[in-house]
PDB file of C-alpha atoms in Angstrom:
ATOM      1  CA  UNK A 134      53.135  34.305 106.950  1.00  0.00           C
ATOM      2  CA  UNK A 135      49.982  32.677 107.791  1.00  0.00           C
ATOM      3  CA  UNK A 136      51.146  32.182 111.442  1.00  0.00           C
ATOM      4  CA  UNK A 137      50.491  35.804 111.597  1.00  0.00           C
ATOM      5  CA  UNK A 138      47.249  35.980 110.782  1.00  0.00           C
ATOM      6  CA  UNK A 139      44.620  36.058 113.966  1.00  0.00           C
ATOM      7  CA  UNK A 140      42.330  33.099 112.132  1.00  0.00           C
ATOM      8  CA  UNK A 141      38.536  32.822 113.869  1.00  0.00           C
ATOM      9  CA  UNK A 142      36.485  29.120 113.851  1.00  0.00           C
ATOM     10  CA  UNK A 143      32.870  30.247 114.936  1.00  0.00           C
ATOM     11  CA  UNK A 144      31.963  28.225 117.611  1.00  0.00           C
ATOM     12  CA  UNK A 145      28.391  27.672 117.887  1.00  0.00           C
ATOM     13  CA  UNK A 146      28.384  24.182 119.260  1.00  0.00           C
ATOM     14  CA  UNK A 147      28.183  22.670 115.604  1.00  0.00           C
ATOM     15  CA  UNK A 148      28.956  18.652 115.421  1.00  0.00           C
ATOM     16  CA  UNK A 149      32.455  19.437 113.297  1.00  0.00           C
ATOM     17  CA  UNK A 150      34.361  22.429 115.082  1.00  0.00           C
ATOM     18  CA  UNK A 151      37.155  20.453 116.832  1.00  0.00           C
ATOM     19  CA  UNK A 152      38.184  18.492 113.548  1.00  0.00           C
ATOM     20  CA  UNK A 153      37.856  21.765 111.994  1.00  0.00           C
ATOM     21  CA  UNK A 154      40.887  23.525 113.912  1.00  0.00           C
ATOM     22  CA  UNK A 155      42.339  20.371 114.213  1.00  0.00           C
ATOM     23  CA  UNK A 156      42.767  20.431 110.541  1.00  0.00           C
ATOM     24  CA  UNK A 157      43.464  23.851 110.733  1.00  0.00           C
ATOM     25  CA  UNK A 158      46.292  23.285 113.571  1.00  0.00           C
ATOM     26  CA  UNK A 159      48.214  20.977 111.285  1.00  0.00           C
ATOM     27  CA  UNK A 160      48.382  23.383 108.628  1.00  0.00           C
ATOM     28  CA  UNK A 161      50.053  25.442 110.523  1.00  0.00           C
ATOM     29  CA  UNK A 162      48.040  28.218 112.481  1.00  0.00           C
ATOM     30  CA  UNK A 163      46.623  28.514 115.653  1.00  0.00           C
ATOM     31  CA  UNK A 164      42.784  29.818 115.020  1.00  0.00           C
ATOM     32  CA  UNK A 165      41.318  31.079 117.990  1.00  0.00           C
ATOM     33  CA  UNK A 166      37.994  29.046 118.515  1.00  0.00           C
ATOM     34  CA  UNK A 167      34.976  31.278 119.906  1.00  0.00           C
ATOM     35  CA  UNK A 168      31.418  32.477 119.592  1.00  0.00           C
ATOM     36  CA  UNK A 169      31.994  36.195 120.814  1.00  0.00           C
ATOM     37  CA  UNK A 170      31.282  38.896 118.078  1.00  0.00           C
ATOM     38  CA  UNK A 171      34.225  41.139 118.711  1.00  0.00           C
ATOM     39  CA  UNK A 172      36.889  38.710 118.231  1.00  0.00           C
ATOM     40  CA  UNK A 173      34.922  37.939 114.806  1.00  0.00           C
ATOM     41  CA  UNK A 174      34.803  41.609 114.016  1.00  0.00           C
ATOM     42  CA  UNK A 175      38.459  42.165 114.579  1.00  0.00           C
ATOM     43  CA  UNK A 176      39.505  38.750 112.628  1.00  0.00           C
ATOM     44  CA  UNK A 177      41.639  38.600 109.665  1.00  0.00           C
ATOM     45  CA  UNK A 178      39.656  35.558 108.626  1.00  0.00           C
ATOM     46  CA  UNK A 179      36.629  33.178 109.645  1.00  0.00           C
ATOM     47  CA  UNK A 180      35.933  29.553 109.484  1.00  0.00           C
ATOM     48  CA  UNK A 181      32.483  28.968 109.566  1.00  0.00           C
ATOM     49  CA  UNK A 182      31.883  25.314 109.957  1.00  0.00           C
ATOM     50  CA  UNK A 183      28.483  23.261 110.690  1.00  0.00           C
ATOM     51  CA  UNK A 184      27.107  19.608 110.556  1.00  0.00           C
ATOM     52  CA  UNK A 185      23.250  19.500 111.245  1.00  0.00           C
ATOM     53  CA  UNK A 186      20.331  20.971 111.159  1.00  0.00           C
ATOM     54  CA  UNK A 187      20.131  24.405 109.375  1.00  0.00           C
ATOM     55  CA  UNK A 188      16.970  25.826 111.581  1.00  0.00           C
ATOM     56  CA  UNK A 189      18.996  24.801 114.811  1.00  0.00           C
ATOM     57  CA  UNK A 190      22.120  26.435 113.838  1.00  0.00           C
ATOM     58  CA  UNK A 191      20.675  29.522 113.046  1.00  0.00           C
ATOM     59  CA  UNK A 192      18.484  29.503 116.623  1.00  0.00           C
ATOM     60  CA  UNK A 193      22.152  28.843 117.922  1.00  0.00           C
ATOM     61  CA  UNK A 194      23.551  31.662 116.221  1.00  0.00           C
ATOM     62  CA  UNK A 195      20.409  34.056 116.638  1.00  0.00           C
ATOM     63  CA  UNK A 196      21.454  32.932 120.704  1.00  0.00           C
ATOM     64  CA  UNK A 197      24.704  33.850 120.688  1.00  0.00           C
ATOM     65  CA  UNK A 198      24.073  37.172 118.830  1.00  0.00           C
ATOM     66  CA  UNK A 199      26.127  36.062 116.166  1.00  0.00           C
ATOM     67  CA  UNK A 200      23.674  36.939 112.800  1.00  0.00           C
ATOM     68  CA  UNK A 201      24.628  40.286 112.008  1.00  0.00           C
ATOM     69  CA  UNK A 202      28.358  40.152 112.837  1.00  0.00           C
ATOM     70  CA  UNK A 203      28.665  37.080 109.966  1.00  0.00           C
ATOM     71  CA  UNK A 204      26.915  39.053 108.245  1.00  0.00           C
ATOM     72  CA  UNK A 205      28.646  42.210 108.594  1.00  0.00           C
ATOM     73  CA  UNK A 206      32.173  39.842 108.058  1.00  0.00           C
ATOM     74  CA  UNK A 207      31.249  38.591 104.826  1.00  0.00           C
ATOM     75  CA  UNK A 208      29.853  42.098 103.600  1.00  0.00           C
ATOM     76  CA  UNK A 209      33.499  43.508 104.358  1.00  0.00           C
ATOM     77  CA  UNK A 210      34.815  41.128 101.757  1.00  0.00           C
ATOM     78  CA  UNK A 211      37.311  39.824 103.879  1.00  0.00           C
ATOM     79  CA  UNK A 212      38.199  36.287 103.646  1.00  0.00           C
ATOM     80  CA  UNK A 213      35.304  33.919 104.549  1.00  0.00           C
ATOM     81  CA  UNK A 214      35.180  30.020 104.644  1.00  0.00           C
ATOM     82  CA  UNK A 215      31.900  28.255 105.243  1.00  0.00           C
ATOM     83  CA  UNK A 216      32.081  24.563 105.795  1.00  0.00           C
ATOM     84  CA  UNK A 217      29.057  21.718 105.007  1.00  0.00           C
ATOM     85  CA  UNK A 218      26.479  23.245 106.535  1.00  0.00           C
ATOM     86  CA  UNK A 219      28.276  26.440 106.741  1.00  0.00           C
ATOM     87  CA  UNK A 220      27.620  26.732 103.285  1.00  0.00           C
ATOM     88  CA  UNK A 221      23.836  25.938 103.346  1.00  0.00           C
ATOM     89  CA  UNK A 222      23.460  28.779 105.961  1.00  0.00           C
ATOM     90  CA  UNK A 223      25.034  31.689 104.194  1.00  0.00           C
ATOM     91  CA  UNK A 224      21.776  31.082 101.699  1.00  0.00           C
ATOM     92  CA  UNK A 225      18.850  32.963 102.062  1.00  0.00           C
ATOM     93  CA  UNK A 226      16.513  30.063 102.737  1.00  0.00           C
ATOM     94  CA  UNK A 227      15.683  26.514 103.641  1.00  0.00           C
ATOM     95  CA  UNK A 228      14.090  24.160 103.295  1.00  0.00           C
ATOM     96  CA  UNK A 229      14.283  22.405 106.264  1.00  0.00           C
ATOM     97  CA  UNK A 230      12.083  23.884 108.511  1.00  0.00           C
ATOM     98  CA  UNK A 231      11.319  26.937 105.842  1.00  0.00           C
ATOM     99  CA  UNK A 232      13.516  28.606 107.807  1.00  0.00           C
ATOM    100  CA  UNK A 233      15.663  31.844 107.308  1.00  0.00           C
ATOM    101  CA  UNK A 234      19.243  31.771 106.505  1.00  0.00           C
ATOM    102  CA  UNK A 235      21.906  34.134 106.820  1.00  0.00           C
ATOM    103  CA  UNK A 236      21.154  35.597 102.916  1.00  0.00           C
ATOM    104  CA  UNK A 237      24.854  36.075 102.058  1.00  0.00           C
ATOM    105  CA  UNK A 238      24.230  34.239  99.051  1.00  0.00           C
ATOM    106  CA  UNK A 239      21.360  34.313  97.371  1.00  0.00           C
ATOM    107  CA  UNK A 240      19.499  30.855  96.687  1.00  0.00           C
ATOM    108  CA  UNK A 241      17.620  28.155  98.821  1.00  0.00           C
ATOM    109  CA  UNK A 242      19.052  25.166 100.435  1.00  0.00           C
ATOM    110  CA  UNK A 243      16.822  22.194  99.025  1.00  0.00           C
ATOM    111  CA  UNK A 244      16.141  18.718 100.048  1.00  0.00           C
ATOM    112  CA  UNK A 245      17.721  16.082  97.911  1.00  0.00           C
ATOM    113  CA  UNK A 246      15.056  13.961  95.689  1.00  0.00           C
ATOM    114  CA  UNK A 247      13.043  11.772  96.396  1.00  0.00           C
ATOM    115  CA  UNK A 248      14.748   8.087  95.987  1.00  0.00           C
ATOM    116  CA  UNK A 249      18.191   8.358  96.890  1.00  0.00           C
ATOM    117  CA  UNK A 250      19.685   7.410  99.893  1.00  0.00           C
ATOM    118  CA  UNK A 251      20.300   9.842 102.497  1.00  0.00           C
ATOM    119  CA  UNK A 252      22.383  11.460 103.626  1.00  0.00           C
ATOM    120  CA  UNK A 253      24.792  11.669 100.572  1.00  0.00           C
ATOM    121  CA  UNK A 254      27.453  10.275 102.679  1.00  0.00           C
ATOM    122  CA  UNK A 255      31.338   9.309 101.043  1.00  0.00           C
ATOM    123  CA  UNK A 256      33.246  10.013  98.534  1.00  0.00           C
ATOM    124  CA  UNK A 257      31.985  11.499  95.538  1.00  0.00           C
ATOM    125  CA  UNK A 258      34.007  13.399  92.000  1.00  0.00           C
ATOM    126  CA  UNK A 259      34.051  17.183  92.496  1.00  0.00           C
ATOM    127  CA  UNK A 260      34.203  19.126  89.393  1.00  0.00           C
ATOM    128  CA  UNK A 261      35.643  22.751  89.664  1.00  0.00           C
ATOM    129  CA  UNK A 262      34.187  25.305  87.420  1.00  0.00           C
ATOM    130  CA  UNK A 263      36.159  28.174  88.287  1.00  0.00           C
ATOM    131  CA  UNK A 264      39.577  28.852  89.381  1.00  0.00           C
ATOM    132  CA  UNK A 265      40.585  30.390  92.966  1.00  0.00           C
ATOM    133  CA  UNK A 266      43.535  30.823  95.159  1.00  0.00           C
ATOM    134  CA  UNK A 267      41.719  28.557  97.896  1.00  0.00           C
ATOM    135  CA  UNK A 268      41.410  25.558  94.909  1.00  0.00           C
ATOM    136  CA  UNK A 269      44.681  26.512  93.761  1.00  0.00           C
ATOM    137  CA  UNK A 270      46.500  22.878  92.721  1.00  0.00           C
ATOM    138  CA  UNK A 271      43.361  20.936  93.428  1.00  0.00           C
ATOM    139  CA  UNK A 272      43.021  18.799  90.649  1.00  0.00           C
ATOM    140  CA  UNK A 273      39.989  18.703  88.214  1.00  0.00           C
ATOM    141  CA  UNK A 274      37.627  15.516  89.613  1.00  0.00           C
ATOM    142  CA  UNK A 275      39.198  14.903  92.935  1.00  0.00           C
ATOM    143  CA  UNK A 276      36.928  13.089  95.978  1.00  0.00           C
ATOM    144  CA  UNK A 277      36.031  14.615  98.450  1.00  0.00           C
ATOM    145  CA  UNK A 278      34.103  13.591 101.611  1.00  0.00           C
ATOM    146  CA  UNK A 279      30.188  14.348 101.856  1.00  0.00           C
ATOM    147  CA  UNK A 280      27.568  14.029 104.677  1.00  0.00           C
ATOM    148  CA  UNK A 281      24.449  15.630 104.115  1.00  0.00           C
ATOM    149  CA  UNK A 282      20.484  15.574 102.865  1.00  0.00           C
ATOM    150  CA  UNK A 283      20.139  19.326 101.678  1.00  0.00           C
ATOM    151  CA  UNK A 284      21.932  21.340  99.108  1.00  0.00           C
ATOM    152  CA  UNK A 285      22.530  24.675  98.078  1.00  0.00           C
ATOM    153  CA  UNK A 286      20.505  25.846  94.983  1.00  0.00           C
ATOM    154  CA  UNK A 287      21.859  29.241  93.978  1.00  0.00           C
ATOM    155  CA  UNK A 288      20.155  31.980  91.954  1.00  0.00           C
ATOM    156  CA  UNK A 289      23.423  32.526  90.036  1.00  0.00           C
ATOM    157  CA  UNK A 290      25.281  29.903  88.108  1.00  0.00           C
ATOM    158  CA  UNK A 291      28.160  32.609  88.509  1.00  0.00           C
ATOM    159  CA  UNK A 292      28.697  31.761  91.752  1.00  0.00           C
ATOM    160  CA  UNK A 293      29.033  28.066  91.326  1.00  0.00           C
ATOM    161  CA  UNK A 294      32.946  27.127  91.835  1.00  0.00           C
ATOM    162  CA  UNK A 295      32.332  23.483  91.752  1.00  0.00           C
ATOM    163  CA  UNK A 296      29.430  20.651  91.017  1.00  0.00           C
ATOM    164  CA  UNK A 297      28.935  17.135  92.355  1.00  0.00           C
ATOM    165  CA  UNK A 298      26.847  14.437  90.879  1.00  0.00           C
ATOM    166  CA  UNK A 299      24.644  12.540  93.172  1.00  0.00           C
ATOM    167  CA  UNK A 300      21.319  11.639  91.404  1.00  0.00           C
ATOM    168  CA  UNK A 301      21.347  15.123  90.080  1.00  0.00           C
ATOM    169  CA  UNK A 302      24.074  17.634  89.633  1.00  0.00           C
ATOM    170  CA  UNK A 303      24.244  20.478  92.321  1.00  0.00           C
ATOM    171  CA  UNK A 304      26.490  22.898  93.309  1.00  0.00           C
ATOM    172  CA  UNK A 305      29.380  21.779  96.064  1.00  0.00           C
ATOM    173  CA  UNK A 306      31.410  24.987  96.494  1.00  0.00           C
ATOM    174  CA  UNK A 307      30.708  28.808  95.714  1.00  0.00           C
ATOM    175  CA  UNK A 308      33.832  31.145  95.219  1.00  0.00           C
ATOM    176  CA  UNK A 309      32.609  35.142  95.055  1.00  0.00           C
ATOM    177  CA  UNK A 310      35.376  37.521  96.223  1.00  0.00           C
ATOM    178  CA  UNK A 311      36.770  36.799  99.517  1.00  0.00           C
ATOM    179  CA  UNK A 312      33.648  34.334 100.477  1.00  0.00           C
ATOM    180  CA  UNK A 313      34.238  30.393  99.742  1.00  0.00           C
ATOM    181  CA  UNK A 314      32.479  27.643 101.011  1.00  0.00           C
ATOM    182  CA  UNK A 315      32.082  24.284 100.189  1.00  0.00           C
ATOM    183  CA  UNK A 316      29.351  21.759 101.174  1.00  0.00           C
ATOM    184  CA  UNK A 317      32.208  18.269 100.986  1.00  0.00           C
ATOM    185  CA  UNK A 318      34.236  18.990 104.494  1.00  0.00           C
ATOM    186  CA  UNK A 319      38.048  19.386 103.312  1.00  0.00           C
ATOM    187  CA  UNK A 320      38.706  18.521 107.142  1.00  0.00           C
ATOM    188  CA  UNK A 321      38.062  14.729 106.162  1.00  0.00           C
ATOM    189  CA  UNK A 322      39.372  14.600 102.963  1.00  0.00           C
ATOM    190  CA  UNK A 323      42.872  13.890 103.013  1.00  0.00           C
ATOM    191  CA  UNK A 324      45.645  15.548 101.706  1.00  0.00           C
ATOM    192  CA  UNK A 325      43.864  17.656  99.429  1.00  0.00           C
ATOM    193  CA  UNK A 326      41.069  18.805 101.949  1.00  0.00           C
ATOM    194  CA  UNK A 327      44.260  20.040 104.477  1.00  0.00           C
ATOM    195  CA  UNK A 328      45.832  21.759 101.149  1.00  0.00           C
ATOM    196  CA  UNK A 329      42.393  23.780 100.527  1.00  0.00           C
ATOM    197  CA  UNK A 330      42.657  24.809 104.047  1.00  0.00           C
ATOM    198  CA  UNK A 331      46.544  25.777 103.894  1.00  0.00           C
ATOM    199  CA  UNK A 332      45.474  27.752 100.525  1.00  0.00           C
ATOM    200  CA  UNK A 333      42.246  29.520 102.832  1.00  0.00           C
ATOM    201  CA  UNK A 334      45.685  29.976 105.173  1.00  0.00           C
ATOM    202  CA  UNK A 335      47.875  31.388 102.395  1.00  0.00           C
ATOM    203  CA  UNK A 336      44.825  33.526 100.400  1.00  0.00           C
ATOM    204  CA  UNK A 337      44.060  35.575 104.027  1.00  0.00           C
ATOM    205  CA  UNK A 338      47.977  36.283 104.733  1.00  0.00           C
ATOM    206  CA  UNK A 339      48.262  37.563 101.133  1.00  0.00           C
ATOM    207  CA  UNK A 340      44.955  40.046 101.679  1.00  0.00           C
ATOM    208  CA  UNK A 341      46.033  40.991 105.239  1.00  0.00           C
ATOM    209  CA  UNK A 342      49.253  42.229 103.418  1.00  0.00           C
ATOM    210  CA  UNK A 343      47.928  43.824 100.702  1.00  0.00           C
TER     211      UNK A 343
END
């Protein structure tokens, strides 16, 4: 069923797109890899993945005219999937730069603290908070794979589908509705990143059908 599905990866130029649908590929769709607006308006879900610098991939999207239509996708509550740094930029803020996000979410991406090594880079525990059809058989504590120096601090805990410890405990996915994004990238994971993304796969065939 998931074959069916016409499956967008926003391409922006960001560092991670071709492992992205590459990962996507082997789960067994075809997503159709672009940066025009209509084919995102007429998708029956979006990958929105990003490694980076959050001020330069939203002057990339701004560019491309791509702002409003995200922002119009995630609105319709269809399903979304933000990856790494395509979870700091669905936030209203940054940080970096003090720049303007997307505001999908509300919260500010912040900087790590002061004394730990950056970028959080590895393998690190991921502990789910909430249950959703995109974790779906993930078990409680499994690694995942992290690069990055910012971090999503939300303004609701509800929000929060998973935390990560590194020097201090922050939120590493957020699950509302049809929107989920993660800030670990399932793409180099494993075997459990590439079953999150057949779940994304399976949980946008089931709402197309509905």
């Amino acid at each position: 069923m998931s074959g069916s599905i016409k499956l967008v990866v926003i391409d922006y130029q960001s560092g991670n797109l071709r492992s992205v649908a590459k990962a996507l590929e082997s789960v067994g769709v075809s997503p159709l890899v672009t940066g025009k607006a209509a084919e995102i308006e007429t998708a029956d879900a979006v990958v929105l993945p990003g490694v980076g610098s959050g001020p330069a991939a939203m002057d990339a999207l701004r560019r491309r005219d791509l702002v409003e239509p995200i922002r119009e996708y995630v609105a319709s509550r269809r399903p979304f999937l933000g990856v790494c740094l395509g979870l700091q930029i669905l936030l209203e803020r940054t940080e970096e730069g003090d720049a303007d996000c997307l505001g999908s979410i509300a919260g500010r991406v912040k900087r790590l603290p002061d004394g730990l090594k950056v970028p959080h880079m590895g393998w690190n525990s991921v502990s789910f908070q909430q249950e959703h059809p995109v974790f779906q058989g993930i078990p409680q504590d499994s690694h995942f794979y992290f690069v990055h120096s910012f971090y999503a601090d939300l303004q609701s805990a509800l929000f929060s589908a998973a935390t990560v410890h590194y020097g201090i405990e922050f939120c590493c996915a957020v699950a509302n509705g049809n929107l989920v994004a993660t800030q670990f990238h399932p793409e180099k994971s494993g075997g459990l990143g590439l079953k999150m993304y057949r779940n994304f796969l399976e949980f946008a065939a089931n709402v197309r059908s509905v």
